Amino acid sequence: MPPTLQRSAHAVKSTLPWLYMVTPSIASTDVLVDTVEKALRGGVNIVQLRNKIFGADSPELKAMAVALRELTRSHNVPLIINDHVALALDVGADGAHIGQEDTAVEAAQALIGTTPSFLLGVTVRDAIQAQAACKAGADYLGVGPVYASSTKQNANNGLVIGLDELASTVAMASQFHVPVVAIGGIHVDRVEACMSTKAAGVAVVAALSSSSDVQGAAAALADKVRRHHTR
């Protein structure tokens, strides 16, 4: 079994830069696993299971989480579960990711306790939210939407933050040595701009799941991320 990640700044940074895949909300576990496996072969090095079809207590979501846990473990890649901290702990995922409207960071920390192999990611959209999340103990931040996104319904309604806000948020998080992943409307031609803010990586959904060549798309994204990562 590959070594587990340790919950520390050193361990988080040792896996950077990140090409972070957020899974599409689909009902078929088989299709999901096939898509993620192609993405992993292409260079994705962290996966978040995000599914808005099934509830936290549904057997379908747990089955997806277990299947992805086995797949990502075989690639020595961390698996993060969106929203559902208890489910992430139950299936032995490497972490959970929460938004501003989800479980509070403090409540999530209470569930996590002293679990050493568990990472907590938090979505923020500006430096103020980043400061609060870092002080509360976030291990990494997802910042966005940087661009208009087809997978976030509110991203096109005046909530796009842009590159300047991304850079300000990265700067704030860096004071706490917390890495930032840019998210929202990112495709291969936008990676360099995002990485120029000293972000630790980019998170993508449609850029992979909507591609007719998932592995090829992942490889192109991974190459851009690596070439433009600022240590």
PDB file of C-alpha atoms in Angstrom:
ATOM      1  CA  MET A   1       0.000   0.000   0.000  1.00  0.00           C
ATOM      2  CA  PRO A   2       1.395   3.448  -0.899  1.00  0.00           C
ATOM      3  CA  PRO A   3       2.367   5.668   2.020  1.00  0.00           C
ATOM      4  CA  THR A   4      -0.398   7.868   3.380  1.00  0.00           C
ATOM      5  CA  LEU A   5      -0.139  11.628   3.257  1.00  0.00           C
ATOM      6  CA  GLN A   6       0.704  13.325   6.525  1.00  0.00           C
ATOM      7  CA  ARG A   7      -1.343  16.304   7.599  1.00  0.00           C
ATOM      8  CA  SER A   8       1.385  18.913   7.556  1.00  0.00           C
ATOM      9  CA  ALA A   9       2.526  21.814   5.425  1.00  0.00           C
ATOM     10  CA  HIS A  10       5.568  19.808   4.349  1.00  0.00           C
ATOM     11  CA  ALA A  11       3.497  16.877   3.119  1.00  0.00           C
ATOM     12  CA  VAL A  12       1.020  19.074   1.262  1.00  0.00           C
ATOM     13  CA  LYS A  13       3.824  20.925  -0.502  1.00  0.00           C
ATOM     14  CA  SER A  14       5.672  17.719  -1.346  1.00  0.00           C
ATOM     15  CA  THR A  15       2.914  16.827  -3.823  1.00  0.00           C
ATOM     16  CA  LEU A  16       2.824  20.230  -5.547  1.00  0.00           C
ATOM     17  CA  PRO A  17       2.202  21.540  -8.122  1.00  0.00           C
ATOM     18  CA  TRP A  18      -1.333  20.236  -8.335  1.00  0.00           C
ATOM     19  CA  LEU A  19      -3.442  19.385 -11.332  1.00  0.00           C
ATOM     20  CA  TYR A  20      -6.565  18.947  -9.266  1.00  0.00           C
ATOM     21  CA  MET A  21      -9.499  17.132 -10.857  1.00  0.00           C
ATOM     22  CA  VAL A  22     -13.000  17.823  -9.564  1.00  0.00           C
ATOM     23  CA  THR A  23     -15.288  15.068 -10.767  1.00  0.00           C
ATOM     24  CA  PRO A  24     -18.470  15.755 -12.726  1.00  0.00           C
ATOM     25  CA  SER A  25     -21.811  14.883 -11.128  1.00  0.00           C
ATOM     26  CA  ILE A  26     -22.758  11.664 -12.894  1.00  0.00           C
ATOM     27  CA  ALA A  27     -24.799   8.684 -11.735  1.00  0.00           C
ATOM     28  CA  SER A  28     -22.628   5.837 -13.027  1.00  0.00           C
ATOM     29  CA  THR A  29     -19.729   4.690 -10.868  1.00  0.00           C
ATOM     30  CA  ASP A  30     -18.236   2.758 -13.778  1.00  0.00           C
ATOM     31  CA  VAL A  31     -18.237   5.815 -16.054  1.00  0.00           C
ATOM     32  CA  LEU A  32     -16.800   7.958 -13.281  1.00  0.00           C
ATOM     33  CA  VAL A  33     -13.978   5.521 -12.526  1.00  0.00           C
ATOM     34  CA  ASP A  34     -13.138   5.212 -16.225  1.00  0.00           C
ATOM     35  CA  THR A  35     -12.977   9.000 -16.612  1.00  0.00           C
ATOM     36  CA  VAL A  36     -10.837   9.498 -13.510  1.00  0.00           C
ATOM     37  CA  GLU A  37      -8.478   6.680 -14.470  1.00  0.00           C
ATOM     38  CA  LYS A  38      -7.807   8.323 -17.836  1.00  0.00           C
ATOM     39  CA  ALA A  39      -7.201  11.647 -16.089  1.00  0.00           C
ATOM     40  CA  LEU A  40      -4.747  10.023 -13.666  1.00  0.00           C
ATOM     41  CA  ARG A  41      -2.847   8.454 -16.545  1.00  0.00           C
ATOM     42  CA  GLY A  42      -2.587  11.905 -18.092  1.00  0.00           C
ATOM     43  CA  GLY A  43      -1.086  13.533 -15.024  1.00  0.00           C
ATOM     44  CA  VAL A  44      -3.818  14.502 -12.555  1.00  0.00           C
ATOM     45  CA  ASN A  45      -2.262  14.235  -9.083  1.00  0.00           C
ATOM     46  CA  ILE A  46      -5.180  14.991  -6.773  1.00  0.00           C
ATOM     47  CA  VAL A  47      -8.868  14.090  -7.194  1.00  0.00           C
ATOM     48  CA  GLN A  48     -11.956  15.511  -5.538  1.00  0.00           C
ATOM     49  CA  LEU A  49     -15.177  13.517  -5.604  1.00  0.00           C
ATOM     50  CA  ARG A  50     -17.944  16.071  -6.040  1.00  0.00           C
ATOM     51  CA  ASN A  51     -21.414  14.698  -6.725  1.00  0.00           C
ATOM     52  CA  LYS A  52     -24.621  16.684  -6.338  1.00  0.00           C
ATOM     53  CA  ILE A  53     -26.893  13.829  -7.441  1.00  0.00           C
ATOM     54  CA  PHE A  54     -26.607  11.625  -4.357  1.00  0.00           C
ATOM     55  CA  GLY A  55     -26.875  12.588  -0.693  1.00  0.00           C
ATOM     56  CA  ALA A  56     -24.170  12.116   1.909  1.00  0.00           C
ATOM     57  CA  ASP A  57     -25.806   8.997   3.354  1.00  0.00           C
ATOM     58  CA  SER A  58     -26.642   7.356   0.035  1.00  0.00           C
ATOM     59  CA  PRO A  59     -25.099   3.964  -0.781  1.00  0.00           C
ATOM     60  CA  GLU A  60     -24.425   5.218  -4.304  1.00  0.00           C
ATOM     61  CA  LEU A  61     -22.163   8.031  -3.139  1.00  0.00           C
ATOM     62  CA  LYS A  62     -20.352   5.749  -0.721  1.00  0.00           C
ATOM     63  CA  ALA A  63     -19.801   3.209  -3.501  1.00  0.00           C
ATOM     64  CA  MET A  64     -18.317   5.941  -5.689  1.00  0.00           C
ATOM     65  CA  ALA A  65     -16.059   7.081  -2.863  1.00  0.00           C
ATOM     66  CA  VAL A  66     -14.819   3.546  -2.182  1.00  0.00           C
ATOM     67  CA  ALA A  67     -14.189   2.882  -5.869  1.00  0.00           C
ATOM     68  CA  LEU A  68     -12.262   6.108  -6.301  1.00  0.00           C
ATOM     69  CA  ARG A  69     -10.339   5.493  -3.085  1.00  0.00           C
ATOM     70  CA  GLU A  70      -9.054   2.210  -4.495  1.00  0.00           C
ATOM     71  CA  LEU A  71      -8.244   3.783  -7.863  1.00  0.00           C
ATOM     72  CA  THR A  72      -6.409   6.815  -6.481  1.00  0.00           C
ATOM     73  CA  ARG A  73      -4.545   4.669  -3.969  1.00  0.00           C
ATOM     74  CA  SER A  74      -3.214   2.527  -6.813  1.00  0.00           C
ATOM     75  CA  HIS A  75      -1.792   5.722  -8.355  1.00  0.00           C
ATOM     76  CA  ASN A  76      -0.557   7.088  -4.998  1.00  0.00           C
ATOM     77  CA  VAL A  77      -2.764  10.137  -5.518  1.00  0.00           C
ATOM     78  CA  PRO A  78      -4.844  11.750  -2.750  1.00  0.00           C
ATOM     79  CA  LEU A  79      -8.634  11.549  -2.837  1.00  0.00           C
ATOM     80  CA  ILE A  80     -10.654  14.437  -1.428  1.00  0.00           C
ATOM     81  CA  ILE A  81     -14.411  14.244  -0.767  1.00  0.00           C
ATOM     82  CA  ASN A  82     -16.433  17.390  -1.363  1.00  0.00           C
ATOM     83  CA  ASP A  83     -18.740  18.600   1.450  1.00  0.00           C
ATOM     84  CA  HIS A  84     -19.011  15.343   3.402  1.00  0.00           C
ATOM     85  CA  VAL A  85     -16.292  15.174   6.050  1.00  0.00           C
ATOM     86  CA  ALA A  86     -17.801  12.169   7.844  1.00  0.00           C
ATOM     87  CA  LEU A  87     -18.008  10.182   4.601  1.00  0.00           C
ATOM     88  CA  ALA A  88     -14.412  11.050   3.771  1.00  0.00           C
ATOM     89  CA  LEU A  89     -13.268   9.744   7.143  1.00  0.00           C
ATOM     90  CA  ASP A  90     -15.447   6.640   6.819  1.00  0.00           C
ATOM     91  CA  VAL A  91     -14.010   5.525   3.465  1.00  0.00           C
ATOM     92  CA  GLY A  92     -10.424   6.404   4.309  1.00  0.00           C
ATOM     93  CA  ALA A  93     -10.107   9.323   1.903  1.00  0.00           C
ATOM     94  CA  ASP A  94      -7.133  11.643   2.242  1.00  0.00           C
ATOM     95  CA  GLY A  95      -9.247  14.688   2.962  1.00  0.00           C
ATOM     96  CA  ALA A  96     -12.407  16.704   2.550  1.00  0.00           C
ATOM     97  CA  HIS A  97     -13.194  20.005   0.900  1.00  0.00           C
ATOM     98  CA  ILE A  98     -15.812  22.420   2.189  1.00  0.00           C
ATOM     99  CA  GLY A  99     -17.288  25.660   0.898  1.00  0.00           C
ATOM    100  CA  GLN A 100     -18.391  28.828   2.607  1.00  0.00           C
ATOM    101  CA  GLU A 101     -21.955  27.513   2.823  1.00  0.00           C
ATOM    102  CA  ASP A 102     -21.004  24.045   4.019  1.00  0.00           C
ATOM    103  CA  THR A 103     -19.766  22.786   7.381  1.00  0.00           C
ATOM    104  CA  ALA A 104     -17.797  25.481   9.211  1.00  0.00           C
ATOM    105  CA  VAL A 105     -14.064  24.924   9.325  1.00  0.00           C
ATOM    106  CA  GLU A 106     -14.145  24.633  13.105  1.00  0.00           C
ATOM    107  CA  ALA A 107     -16.891  21.993  12.956  1.00  0.00           C
ATOM    108  CA  ALA A 108     -14.966  20.077  10.318  1.00  0.00           C
ATOM    109  CA  GLN A 109     -11.851  20.215  12.469  1.00  0.00           C
ATOM    110  CA  ALA A 110     -13.818  18.768  15.370  1.00  0.00           C
ATOM    111  CA  LEU A 111     -14.817  15.787  13.215  1.00  0.00           C
ATOM    112  CA  ILE A 112     -11.289  15.313  11.924  1.00  0.00           C
ATOM    113  CA  GLY A 113      -9.696  15.509  15.339  1.00  0.00           C
ATOM    114  CA  THR A 114      -6.073  14.442  15.258  1.00  0.00           C
ATOM    115  CA  THR A 115      -6.326  12.216  12.183  1.00  0.00           C
ATOM    116  CA  PRO A 116      -2.817  12.687  10.754  1.00  0.00           C
ATOM    117  CA  SER A 117      -3.524  11.599   7.206  1.00  0.00           C
ATOM    118  CA  PHE A 118      -6.430  13.944   6.579  1.00  0.00           C
ATOM    119  CA  LEU A 119      -6.335  17.213   4.640  1.00  0.00           C
ATOM    120  CA  LEU A 120      -8.962  19.939   4.882  1.00  0.00           C
ATOM    121  CA  GLY A 121      -9.521  22.203   1.898  1.00  0.00           C
ATOM    122  CA  VAL A 122     -11.729  25.288   1.976  1.00  0.00           C
ATOM    123  CA  THR A 123     -13.227  27.300  -0.876  1.00  0.00           C
ATOM    124  CA  VAL A 124     -12.723  31.066  -0.590  1.00  0.00           C
ATOM    125  CA  ARG A 125     -13.119  33.980  -2.957  1.00  0.00           C
ATOM    126  CA  ASP A 126     -11.003  36.737  -1.437  1.00  0.00           C
ATOM    127  CA  ALA A 127      -8.188  37.515   0.952  1.00  0.00           C
ATOM    128  CA  ILE A 128     -10.505  38.107   3.910  1.00  0.00           C
ATOM    129  CA  GLN A 129     -12.060  34.665   3.616  1.00  0.00           C
ATOM    130  CA  ALA A 130      -8.613  33.197   3.030  1.00  0.00           C
ATOM    131  CA  GLN A 131      -7.256  34.714   6.226  1.00  0.00           C
ATOM    132  CA  ALA A 132     -10.161  33.327   8.246  1.00  0.00           C
ATOM    133  CA  ALA A 133      -9.835  29.848   6.730  1.00  0.00           C
ATOM    134  CA  CYS A 134      -6.080  29.747   7.286  1.00  0.00           C
ATOM    135  CA  LYS A 135      -6.432  30.847  10.899  1.00  0.00           C
ATOM    136  CA  ALA A 136      -9.044  28.129  11.411  1.00  0.00           C
ATOM    137  CA  GLY A 137      -6.650  25.465  10.181  1.00  0.00           C
ATOM    138  CA  ALA A 138      -7.265  24.915   6.461  1.00  0.00           C
ATOM    139  CA  ASP A 139      -4.524  22.839   4.837  1.00  0.00           C
ATOM    140  CA  TYR A 140      -5.115  24.310   1.376  1.00  0.00           C
ATOM    141  CA  LEU A 141      -7.544  26.713  -0.309  1.00  0.00           C
ATOM    142  CA  GLY A 142      -9.568  26.526  -3.492  1.00  0.00           C
ATOM    143  CA  VAL A 143      -9.914  30.088  -4.799  1.00  0.00           C
ATOM    144  CA  GLY A 144     -12.416  31.220  -7.387  1.00  0.00           C
ATOM    145  CA  PRO A 145     -14.242  31.280  -9.623  1.00  0.00           C
ATOM    146  CA  VAL A 146     -11.372  32.942 -11.445  1.00  0.00           C
ATOM    147  CA  TYR A 147     -13.282  32.822 -14.732  1.00  0.00           C
ATOM    148  CA  ALA A 148     -16.903  32.178 -15.651  1.00  0.00           C
ATOM    149  CA  SER A 149     -17.663  28.514 -15.053  1.00  0.00           C
ATOM    150  CA  SER A 150     -20.188  26.197 -16.668  1.00  0.00           C
ATOM    151  CA  THR A 151     -20.217  23.946 -13.600  1.00  0.00           C
ATOM    152  CA  LYS A 152     -20.988  26.597 -10.968  1.00  0.00           C
ATOM    153  CA  GLN A 153     -24.409  28.134 -11.460  1.00  0.00           C
ATOM    154  CA  ASN A 154     -23.586  31.415  -9.731  1.00  0.00           C
ATOM    155  CA  ALA A 155     -20.195  31.930 -11.348  1.00  0.00           C
ATOM    156  CA  ASN A 156     -21.692  33.894 -14.238  1.00  0.00           C
ATOM    157  CA  ASN A 157     -23.752  36.220 -12.039  1.00  0.00           C
ATOM    158  CA  GLY A 158     -21.154  38.810 -11.142  1.00  0.00           C
ATOM    159  CA  LEU A 159     -19.175  36.566  -8.812  1.00  0.00           C
ATOM    160  CA  VAL A 160     -16.125  35.922 -10.982  1.00  0.00           C
ATOM    161  CA  ILE A 161     -13.111  37.119  -9.004  1.00  0.00           C
ATOM    162  CA  GLY A 162     -10.500  37.490 -11.752  1.00  0.00           C
ATOM    163  CA  LEU A 163      -6.727  37.198 -11.670  1.00  0.00           C
ATOM    164  CA  ASP A 164      -6.024  40.244  -9.491  1.00  0.00           C
ATOM    165  CA  GLU A 165      -8.172  38.908  -6.642  1.00  0.00           C
ATOM    166  CA  LEU A 166      -6.626  35.480  -7.096  1.00  0.00           C
ATOM    167  CA  ALA A 167      -3.163  37.015  -6.703  1.00  0.00           C
ATOM    168  CA  SER A 168      -4.208  38.929  -3.564  1.00  0.00           C
ATOM    169  CA  THR A 169      -5.670  35.791  -2.050  1.00  0.00           C
ATOM    170  CA  VAL A 170      -2.572  33.748  -2.853  1.00  0.00           C
ATOM    171  CA  ALA A 171      -0.468  36.430  -1.174  1.00  0.00           C
ATOM    172  CA  MET A 172      -2.607  36.278   1.969  1.00  0.00           C
ATOM    173  CA  ALA A 173      -2.516  32.483   2.121  1.00  0.00           C
ATOM    174  CA  SER A 174       1.242  32.487   1.645  1.00  0.00           C
ATOM    175  CA  GLN A 175       1.601  34.319   4.953  1.00  0.00           C
ATOM    176  CA  PHE A 176       0.252  31.143   6.573  1.00  0.00           C
ATOM    177  CA  HIS A 177       2.223  28.832   4.225  1.00  0.00           C
ATOM    178  CA  VAL A 178      -1.084  27.493   2.892  1.00  0.00           C
ATOM    179  CA  PRO A 179      -1.137  26.541  -0.820  1.00  0.00           C
ATOM    180  CA  VAL A 180      -3.840  27.820  -3.155  1.00  0.00           C
ATOM    181  CA  VAL A 181      -5.508  26.060  -6.069  1.00  0.00           C
ATOM    182  CA  ALA A 182      -7.220  28.281  -8.632  1.00  0.00           C
ATOM    183  CA  ILE A 183     -10.628  27.114  -9.821  1.00  0.00           C
ATOM    184  CA  GLY A 184     -13.400  28.243 -12.122  1.00  0.00           C
ATOM    185  CA  GLY A 185     -13.499  28.229 -15.923  1.00  0.00           C
ATOM    186  CA  ILE A 186      -9.888  27.104 -16.255  1.00  0.00           C
ATOM    187  CA  HIS A 187      -8.734  25.404 -19.431  1.00  0.00           C
ATOM    188  CA  VAL A 188      -5.286  24.819 -20.884  1.00  0.00           C
ATOM    189  CA  ASP A 189      -4.908  28.333 -22.302  1.00  0.00           C
ATOM    190  CA  ARG A 190      -5.594  29.897 -18.896  1.00  0.00           C
ATOM    191  CA  VAL A 191      -3.199  27.824 -16.798  1.00  0.00           C
ATOM    192  CA  GLU A 192      -0.171  30.073 -17.285  1.00  0.00           C
ATOM    193  CA  ALA A 193      -2.063  33.180 -16.150  1.00  0.00           C
ATOM    194  CA  CYS A 194      -3.329  31.417 -13.028  1.00  0.00           C
ATOM    195  CA  MET A 195       0.051  29.959 -12.162  1.00  0.00           C
ATOM    196  CA  SER A 196       1.691  33.385 -12.611  1.00  0.00           C
ATOM    197  CA  THR A 197      -0.081  34.473  -9.400  1.00  0.00           C
ATOM    198  CA  LYS A 198       2.064  31.898  -7.539  1.00  0.00           C
ATOM    199  CA  ALA A 199      -0.901  29.564  -7.134  1.00  0.00           C
ATOM    200  CA  ALA A 200       0.129  26.012  -6.283  1.00  0.00           C
ATOM    201  CA  GLY A 201      -2.027  24.510  -9.004  1.00  0.00           C
ATOM    202  CA  VAL A 202      -5.305  24.610 -10.880  1.00  0.00           C
ATOM    203  CA  ALA A 203      -8.542  22.714 -10.375  1.00  0.00           C
ATOM    204  CA  VAL A 204     -10.576  21.698 -13.399  1.00  0.00           C
ATOM    205  CA  VAL A 205     -13.889  20.036 -14.110  1.00  0.00           C
ATOM    206  CA  ALA A 206     -15.151  20.577 -17.652  1.00  0.00           C
ATOM    207  CA  ALA A 207     -11.640  20.875 -19.116  1.00  0.00           C
ATOM    208  CA  LEU A 208     -11.318  17.145 -18.434  1.00  0.00           C
ATOM    209  CA  SER A 209     -14.810  15.670 -18.185  1.00  0.00           C
ATOM    210  CA  SER A 210     -16.034  17.364 -21.380  1.00  0.00           C
ATOM    211  CA  SER A 211     -13.011  16.335 -23.428  1.00  0.00           C
ATOM    212  CA  SER A 212     -13.201  13.561 -26.003  1.00  0.00           C
ATOM    213  CA  ASP A 213      -9.638  12.661 -24.965  1.00  0.00           C
ATOM    214  CA  VAL A 214      -9.494  12.883 -21.182  1.00  0.00           C
ATOM    215  CA  GLN A 215      -5.983  11.489 -20.888  1.00  0.00           C
ATOM    216  CA  GLY A 216      -4.643  13.822 -23.564  1.00  0.00           C
ATOM    217  CA  ALA A 217      -6.350  16.836 -22.011  1.00  0.00           C
ATOM    218  CA  ALA A 218      -4.917  15.958 -18.603  1.00  0.00           C
ATOM    219  CA  ALA A 219      -1.430  15.582 -20.065  1.00  0.00           C
ATOM    220  CA  ALA A 220      -1.610  19.011 -21.712  1.00  0.00           C
ATOM    221  CA  LEU A 221      -2.839  20.633 -18.490  1.00  0.00           C
ATOM    222  CA  ALA A 222      -0.248  18.853 -16.357  1.00  0.00           C
ATOM    223  CA  ASP A 223       2.551  19.984 -18.639  1.00  0.00           C
ATOM    224  CA  LYS A 224       1.419  23.617 -18.368  1.00  0.00           C
ATOM    225  CA  VAL A 225       1.096  23.402 -14.594  1.00  0.00           C
ATOM    226  CA  ARG A 226       4.574  21.950 -14.154  1.00  0.00           C
ATOM    227  CA  ARG A 227       6.241  24.405 -16.531  1.00  0.00           C
ATOM    228  CA  HIS A 228       4.707  27.467 -14.918  1.00  0.00           C
ATOM    229  CA  HIS A 229       4.865  26.493 -11.256  1.00  0.00           C
ATOM    230  CA  THR A 230       6.704  29.085  -9.153  1.00  0.00           C
ATOM    231  CA  ARG A 231       8.298  27.529  -6.092  1.00  0.00           C
TER     232      ARG A 231
END
